[in-house]
Amino acid sequence: MKQFTSVHDVADVETLVKEALNLKSNPYSDKQLGENKTLGLVFLNPSLRTRLSTQKAAINLGMSVMVMNMDKDGWALETQDGVVMNGTTVEHIREAAAVMGQYCDILGLRSFPKLKDREEDYSEDFFNKFVSYCGVPVVSLESATRHPLQSLADLVTIKETWKGEAKPKVVLAWAPHVKALPQAVPNSFSEWMCKAQELGMVDFTIAQPEGFELHEGFTPGAKISHDIDEALAGADYVYVKNWSSYSSYGQVLPYPEGWMMNNEKLKLTNDAKVMHCLPVRRDLELSAEILDGPNSLVIHEAGNRLWAAQAVLKDLLQNLS
Amino acid sequence: MKQFTSVHDVADVETLVKEALNLKSNPYSDKQLGENKTLGLVFLNPSLRTRLSTQKAAINLGMSVMVMNMDKDGWALETQDGVVMNGTTVEHIREAAAVMGQYCDILGLRSFPKLKDREEDYSEDFFNKFVSYCGVPVVSLESATRHPLQSLADLVTIKETWKGEAKPKVVLAWAPHVKALPQAVPNSFSEWMCKAQELGMVDFTIAQPEGFELHEGFTPGAKISHDIDEALAGADYVYVKNWSSYSSYGQVLPYPEGWMMNNEKLKLTNDAKVMHCLPVRRDLELSAEILDGPNSLVIHEAGNRLWAAQAVLKDLLQNLS
Amino acid sequence: MKQFTSVHDVADVETLVKEALNLKSNPYSDKQLGENKTLGLVFLNPSLRTRLSTQKAAINLGMSVMVMNMDKDGWALETQDGVVMNGTTVEHIREAAAVMGQYCDILGLRSFPKLKDREEDYSEDFFNKFVSYCGVPVVSLESATRHPLQSLADLVTIKETWKGEAKPKVVLAWAPHVKALPQAVPNSFSEWMCKAQELGMVDFTIAQPEGFELHEGFTPGAKISHDIDEALAGADYVYVKNWSSYSSYGQVLPYPEGWMMNNEKLKLTNDAKVMHCLPVRRDLELSAEILDGPNSLVIHEAGNRLWAAQAVLKDLLQNLS
């Protein structure tokens, strides 16, 4: 790989998943690979799991890590071309990205959407400009529309835990929230599950109330339902997640009762494992009884973020020119 | 040790003190011990000495370190169980702690008291929940009621510098301040000195104005005085520190003149060495003339934070399962 | 060197420049030199290039790095002696600096001027006190009046790229900005170029509108012009930079048209290479067409920050007592 910004950057998804599981068994086997290589992690937004798991992955590979909290330790970046920079932005992304690329062999970037202008967010203007100007391979630490390190960890978790003969039924289930959240995690999860479905690894369904349909570019081949109970029937994995509306962009539309995942809902499934990318709002998105019970995979899944990141960084290191 | 949150976690205090002094002579002798081990430092409050000395201690032991400024680079954590998380807290400590434990072999945690609800602070609810959910050994970087890495460094400093035949008289002396400060440092210092007194290492007195008595659980066997001049008589070490009231919880009560430590007070002592955990308010808690004079141990004491942390981390590494 | 706070700390500027270029060819040749040595980077202000390039330089030398964002992860420092610390400053620089020196072999410090009191800023009171109290060698990461790591990188860039027979004409050209900026970068650049001129390496001119003259202590031997077009004539390097007034201290005085560097101005030069320390305001200080064109050295110059820092750290490491 030359970059890791979506599933489309991955030549062979199954091999990458296997690599992650291999690294979980042998975390330090590639420690020479990262010698004298530096990973720069650039955050424009808060981060816990991604911050720590990606650092640890780099350390396991023998890399050095430098963290740049651009939102706190740096300044506001300009992305528009052709503007006279006499306002509040201090540096253009053309310079900022290029400079960071001078000191790092690989860069990670987190940049959330503003949820105000759909076209702007979905153009991934900021992210793509960073990629194009920095001059080194970029790993997405979550962009406006995708979170591929999370999705890879999710697929790794399903692959690792599924012991059935047939392929598992995986349901992405919309859940309530008090804030308007990006579509990045569900877009990305759907994109990876659709790819996994294409490869015969899973059977994939998305359930959400009307008005919360994801952009169809992220859901090729997915079964789509507005009936949560129907969707959950026979599910082996339920991936719970809130997102704001794509069609009424960034809004929290009114939604019917019954979309919080709890033990009652669980009865409709095939004793499904329950997943969530975290952070999760207890008893709003997902019941505490599930989170603290035997069906929850959320901590295990978060643990796998490390091996997903390590597999990606290993691949990028091997392809450094 | 399986954790380091108070003196009660330490099986043999004298051996730990000796280990710290051994490491001071041979800082890099255990560099293989921390190979492929990662320390995560989680700060919910500012930190200078603790932040740097604990990092350096881990580096000396060959560990990797990841820092998580949860208050700035993360988000607000929920600690209550059974609540619907539809407010301002973004993640429950059950998940946040468990996830951090996935990426780290040992975790350090700093979490100050709010000084509003005594019962809540003294229950160490947040700290204990973190310990119980994270699944790896925890080092306190200062909790609501204790600062054991500081206290260990203090005892190391006394042990290192005391050349007398009899055991030294150590006085914890309350001092003025403009802000309401936690009782964590004096609680912890007292707890360690009471233990040291029990072991025949020191003779321990606490002096504070009326109304500033510490919780008696932290002062078993300590002589307690409301007369600073009487307490200082014959002292070999004076540990100066402000704290807010425990009985009138978190308040700065009116206090009589004469509690700032200065050269005049020093004359009452046995040419005592003066200690302070820092940061110190010059000429409010402690006179500049003492801080800049030959009796001050404050920088030496801060330097010993490194060896205290290294002794603790070494012990925890040796006991990792 | 025992410290690196200005060109005056450097015994032999030409050798240091050569060392930087040697390290650029052999980045990892001195990796044992930094073994068990720790660099502490103390920031009182934001930083991107300096933060990352200095970290990477230390890593290349085998050092460990600890970053202390004193403005965010720490607290306000007192610098005045003889004051009762009953206000908002939490710790005196005497203690804070001395403590950081306990945990680090070399310290880097960034501390901007306030641009309110010229005498205070130009006394470098804060910076000098830090140097004098910390007890270990200090590298300036930019002080109130100087940015020597930047200036060294600038000289390295000129040395590296100049292929002419005669010495190049270097022009420091004032440029417009919307904010009042410190004089640190132009002071320091001028100081280094004046030294280079003395050594026969360059021919140096400063151009600025009336009222923006730098303190003459930084410009010994420099040609000084108020006519930008005249100054640019035959220039081989144009170093574009805004600064606020020294005489009307910290103010942005009215200035005539024609001080932004653009392609039209470039025609006046000897096809000059254009430099800037970054961050740069596009189309305000310097035109986008130059920044994106073949005459710009700004990214190359930022890349050389790494080798400048590495040469300085290497020298300091070799002279650690």
Tab-separated table of C-alpha atoms in Angstrom, chain A residues 62-300:
chain	number	residue	atom	x	y	z
A	62	GLY	CA	10.380	-0.262	16.114
A	63	MET	CA	9.295	3.144	14.814
A	64	SER	CA	9.582	6.466	16.590
A	65	VAL	CA	6.382	8.454	17.035
A	66	MET	CA	5.830	12.206	17.162
A	67	VAL	CA	2.401	13.569	18.067
A	68	MET	CA	1.194	16.945	16.801
A	69	ASN	CA	-2.051	18.195	18.336
A	70	MET	CA	-2.573	20.737	15.594
A	71	ASP	CA	-5.747	22.049	17.237
A	72	LYS	CA	-3.967	22.852	20.512
A	73	ASP	CA	-0.212	23.001	20.029
A	74	GLY	CA	-0.401	24.495	16.532
A	75	TRP	CA	-2.755	26.902	14.748
A	76	ALA	CA	-5.595	27.173	12.253
A	77	LEU	CA	-4.856	26.007	8.714
A	78	GLU	CA	-6.083	27.525	5.450
A	79	THR	CA	-7.251	25.122	2.742
A	80	GLN	CA	-8.579	27.451	0.069
A	81	ASP	CA	-6.342	28.417	-2.810
A	82	GLY	CA	-6.297	31.902	-4.216
A	83	VAL	CA	-7.213	33.694	-1.012
A	84	VAL	CA	-5.310	36.544	0.555
A	85	MET	CA	-4.474	35.158	4.001
A	86	ASN	CA	-5.329	38.235	6.008
A	87	GLY	CA	-7.792	36.515	8.347
A	88	THR	CA	-7.568	33.990	11.162
A	89	THR	CA	-5.835	31.104	9.401
A	90	VAL	CA	-2.123	31.187	10.134
A	91	GLU	CA	-0.693	28.689	7.691
A	92	HIS	CA	-1.795	27.092	4.436
A	93	ILE	CA	-2.144	23.330	4.333
A	94	ARG	CA	0.194	23.348	1.326
A	95	GLU	CA	3.084	24.423	3.548
A	96	ALA	CA	2.001	22.726	6.779
A	97	ALA	CA	1.559	19.294	5.190
A	98	ALA	CA	4.720	19.527	3.119
A	99	VAL	CA	6.745	20.496	6.179
A	100	MET	CA	5.431	17.627	8.298
A	101	GLY	CA	6.373	15.295	5.472
A	102	GLN	CA	9.962	16.537	5.776
A	103	TYR	CA	10.323	15.065	9.263
A	104	CYS	CA	8.224	11.893	9.045
A	105	ASP	CA	8.283	8.729	6.953
A	106	ILE	CA	4.561	8.124	7.423
A	107	LEU	CA	1.884	10.550	8.625
A	108	GLY	CA	-1.430	9.829	10.321
A	109	LEU	CA	-4.174	12.442	10.145
A	110	ARG	CA	-7.432	12.918	12.039
A	111	SER	CA	-9.810	15.531	10.736
A	112	PHE	CA	-13.530	15.459	11.512
A	113	PRO	CA	-16.282	16.903	9.303
A	114	LYS	CA	-17.948	20.163	10.304
A	115	LEU	CA	-21.384	18.700	9.464
A	116	LYS	CA	-22.473	22.012	7.980
A	117	ASP	CA	-21.790	21.696	4.266
A	118	ARG	CA	-22.276	18.188	2.897
A	119	GLU	CA	-20.472	18.838	-0.315
A	120	GLU	CA	-17.456	20.185	1.498
A	121	ASP	CA	-17.320	17.290	3.957
A	122	TYR	CA	-17.845	14.614	1.320
A	123	SER	CA	-15.240	16.135	-0.962
A	124	GLU	CA	-12.685	15.296	1.763
A	125	ASP	CA	-11.035	18.506	0.648
A	126	PHE	CA	-8.869	18.971	3.746
A	127	PHE	CA	-7.840	15.339	3.957
A	128	ASN	CA	-7.072	14.979	0.276
A	129	LYS	CA	-5.055	18.170	0.216
A	130	PHE	CA	-3.009	16.973	3.167
A	131	VAL	CA	-2.369	13.668	1.375
A	132	SER	CA	-1.427	15.374	-1.826
A	133	TYR	CA	0.908	17.995	-0.301
A	134	CYS	CA	2.692	16.059	2.443
A	135	GLY	CA	4.712	13.843	0.121
A	136	VAL	CA	4.698	10.719	2.317
A	137	PRO	CA	2.223	7.858	2.845
A	138	VAL	CA	-0.795	8.846	4.947
A	139	VAL	CA	-2.851	6.722	7.324
A	140	SER	CA	-6.332	7.980	8.042
A	141	LEU	CA	-6.952	8.342	11.771
A	142	GLU	CA	-10.548	9.220	10.788
A	143	SER	CA	-11.491	11.670	8.090
A	144	ALA	CA	-14.729	13.519	7.375
A	145	THR	CA	-16.355	10.441	5.828
A	146	ARG	CA	-14.328	7.375	6.837
A	147	HIS	CA	-12.537	5.641	9.738
A	148	PRO	CA	-10.776	2.726	8.057
A	149	LEU	CA	-8.495	1.700	10.963
A	150	GLN	CA	-11.671	1.178	12.985
A	151	SER	CA	-13.346	-0.796	10.208
A	152	LEU	CA	-10.324	-3.035	9.701
A	153	ALA	CA	-10.259	-3.752	13.446
A	154	ASP	CA	-13.972	-4.552	13.232
A	155	LEU	CA	-13.466	-7.041	10.412
A	156	VAL	CA	-10.487	-8.553	12.249
A	157	THR	CA	-12.714	-8.992	15.309
A	158	ILE	CA	-15.425	-10.747	13.320
A	159	LYS	CA	-12.902	-12.978	11.555
A	160	GLU	CA	-11.249	-13.836	14.882
A	161	THR	CA	-14.411	-14.641	16.818
A	162	TRP	CA	-16.645	-16.319	14.230
A	163	LYS	CA	-16.601	-20.081	14.648
A	164	GLY	CA	-19.704	-20.928	12.582
A	165	GLU	CA	-19.681	-22.914	9.368
A	166	ALA	CA	-21.827	-20.560	7.277
A	167	LYS	CA	-20.884	-16.939	6.922
A	168	PRO	CA	-22.156	-14.734	9.770
A	169	LYS	CA	-25.010	-12.278	9.449
A	170	VAL	CA	-23.710	-8.838	10.358
A	171	VAL	CA	-26.137	-5.991	11.088
A	172	LEU	CA	-25.154	-2.335	11.298
A	173	ALA	CA	-27.853	-0.937	13.593
A	174	TRP	CA	-28.480	2.786	13.937
A	175	ALA	CA	-28.939	3.910	17.559
A	176	PRO	CA	-30.072	7.118	19.280
A	177	HIS	CA	-27.727	9.853	20.524
A	178	VAL	CA	-28.041	13.394	21.874
A	179	LYS	CA	-25.518	14.934	19.509
A	180	ALA	CA	-25.210	15.104	15.747
A	181	LEU	CA	-22.431	12.650	14.899
A	182	PRO	CA	-20.533	12.180	11.625
A	183	GLN	CA	-21.262	9.313	9.241
A	184	ALA	CA	-17.578	8.387	9.082
A	185	VAL	CA	-17.730	5.228	11.197
A	186	PRO	CA	-20.899	3.755	9.628
A	187	ASN	CA	-19.818	4.739	6.098
A	188	SER	CA	-16.517	3.034	6.617
A	189	PHE	CA	-17.912	-0.018	8.403
A	190	SER	CA	-20.407	-0.456	5.590
A	191	GLU	CA	-17.743	-0.068	2.945
A	192	TRP	CA	-15.606	-2.774	4.555
A	193	MET	CA	-18.532	-5.109	5.197
A	194	CYS	CA	-19.731	-4.736	1.604
A	195	LYS	CA	-16.233	-5.680	0.491
A	196	ALA	CA	-16.214	-8.622	2.940
A	197	GLN	CA	-19.615	-9.689	1.613
A	198	GLU	CA	-18.255	-9.579	-1.902
A	199	LEU	CA	-15.437	-11.864	-0.709
A	200	GLY	CA	-17.932	-14.266	0.821
A	201	MET	CA	-16.880	-13.495	4.383
A	202	VAL	CA	-20.148	-12.055	5.739
A	203	ASP	CA	-23.780	-11.359	4.977
A	204	PHE	CA	-24.428	-7.650	5.579
A	205	THR	CA	-27.540	-5.662	6.529
A	206	ILE	CA	-27.971	-2.012	7.534
A	207	ALA	CA	-30.922	-0.953	9.661
A	208	GLN	CA	-31.821	2.672	10.265
A	209	PRO	CA	-34.921	4.828	10.666
A	210	GLU	CA	-36.129	6.626	7.567
A	211	GLY	CA	-34.086	9.704	6.802
A	212	PHE	CA	-30.865	8.181	8.134
A	213	GLU	CA	-29.862	6.313	4.957
A	214	LEU	CA	-26.124	6.449	4.283
A	215	HIS	CA	-24.711	7.691	0.976
A	216	GLU	CA	-25.181	4.775	-1.432
A	217	GLY	CA	-21.570	4.924	-2.535
A	218	PHE	CA	-20.683	3.312	0.799
A	219	THR	CA	-23.323	0.564	0.754
A	220	PRO	CA	-22.971	-1.448	-2.482
A	221	GLY	CA	-24.706	-4.802	-2.050
A	222	ALA	CA	-25.892	-4.147	1.504
A	223	LYS	CA	-29.431	-5.152	2.473
A	224	ILE	CA	-31.136	-2.076	3.832
A	225	SER	CA	-34.003	-2.053	6.297
A	226	HIS	CA	-36.053	0.473	8.215
A	227	ASP	CA	-37.331	-2.222	10.591
A	228	ILE	CA	-34.809	-2.863	13.349
A	229	ASP	CA	-36.567	-6.012	14.640
A	230	GLU	CA	-36.714	-7.559	11.190
A	231	ALA	CA	-33.065	-6.729	10.561
A	232	LEU	CA	-31.918	-8.246	13.858
A	233	ALA	CA	-33.606	-11.595	13.174
A	234	GLY	CA	-30.901	-14.248	13.091
A	235	ALA	CA	-28.053	-11.727	13.363
A	236	ASP	CA	-24.677	-13.086	14.495
A	237	TYR	CA	-23.065	-9.660	14.977
A	238	VAL	CA	-24.820	-6.385	15.729
A	239	TYR	CA	-22.729	-3.274	15.176
A	240	VAL	CA	-24.452	-0.477	17.072
A	241	LYS	CA	-23.758	3.113	16.062
A	242	ASN	CA	-25.428	6.475	15.887
A	243	TRP	CA	-25.055	8.833	12.977
A	244	SER	CA	-26.727	12.035	11.853
A	245	SER	CA	-28.719	12.283	8.650
A	246	TYR	CA	-26.980	12.339	5.285
A	247	SER	CA	-30.008	13.530	3.318
A	248	SER	CA	-30.973	16.239	5.833
A	249	TYR	CA	-27.301	16.777	6.294
A	250	GLY	CA	-25.923	16.706	9.802
A	251	GLN	CA	-29.343	16.807	11.436
A	252	VAL	CA	-30.790	14.636	14.171
A	253	LEU	CA	-34.213	13.859	12.710
A	254	PRO	CA	-37.128	12.617	14.814
A	255	TYR	CA	-37.023	8.815	15.037
A	256	PRO	CA	-39.428	6.152	16.295
A	257	GLU	CA	-39.069	4.323	19.619
A	258	GLY	CA	-37.233	1.047	19.835
A	259	TRP	CA	-33.826	1.719	18.311
A	260	MET	CA	-31.722	1.362	21.454
A	261	MET	CA	-30.010	-2.031	21.559
A	262	ASN	CA	-30.830	-4.003	24.710
A	263	ASN	CA	-31.349	-7.555	25.954
A	264	GLU	CA	-34.903	-7.660	24.647
A	265	LYS	CA	-33.639	-6.878	21.155
A	266	LEU	CA	-30.845	-9.374	21.599
A	267	LYS	CA	-33.439	-12.142	21.885
A	268	LEU	CA	-34.357	-11.549	18.250
A	269	THR	CA	-30.809	-12.425	17.176
A	270	ASN	CA	-28.791	-15.612	16.975
A	271	ASP	CA	-27.260	-14.803	20.397
A	272	ALA	CA	-25.390	-12.081	18.540
A	273	LYS	CA	-22.115	-10.548	19.596
A	274	VAL	CA	-22.544	-6.801	20.036
A	275	MET	CA	-19.951	-4.350	18.723
A	276	HIS	CA	-19.447	-0.596	18.980
A	277	CYS	CA	-16.493	1.581	18.004
A	278	LEU	CA	-16.620	3.521	21.294
A	279	PRO	CA	-17.050	5.953	22.945
A	280	VAL	CA	-20.576	4.700	23.634
A	281	ARG	CA	-23.400	6.436	25.466
A	282	ARG	CA	-24.666	3.836	27.933
A	283	ASP	CA	-28.412	3.249	28.059
A	284	LEU	CA	-28.889	5.652	25.178
A	285	GLU	CA	-27.240	3.857	22.241
A	286	LEU	CA	-26.709	0.550	23.897
A	287	SER	CA	-27.869	-0.818	27.247
A	288	ALA	CA	-25.468	-1.165	30.153
A	289	GLU	CA	-26.685	-4.734	30.597
A	290	ILE	CA	-25.353	-5.657	27.164
A	291	LEU	CA	-22.101	-3.727	27.613
A	292	ASP	CA	-21.414	-5.484	30.904
A	293	GLY	CA	-22.663	-8.855	29.711
A	294	PRO	CA	-21.226	-11.817	27.807
A	295	ASN	CA	-22.377	-10.704	24.345
A	296	SER	CA	-20.352	-7.499	24.279
A	297	LEU	CA	-17.208	-7.451	22.157
A	298	VAL	CA	-16.510	-3.740	22.562
A	299	ILE	CA	-13.318	-3.966	24.646
A	300	HIS	CA	-11.969	-6.883	22.638
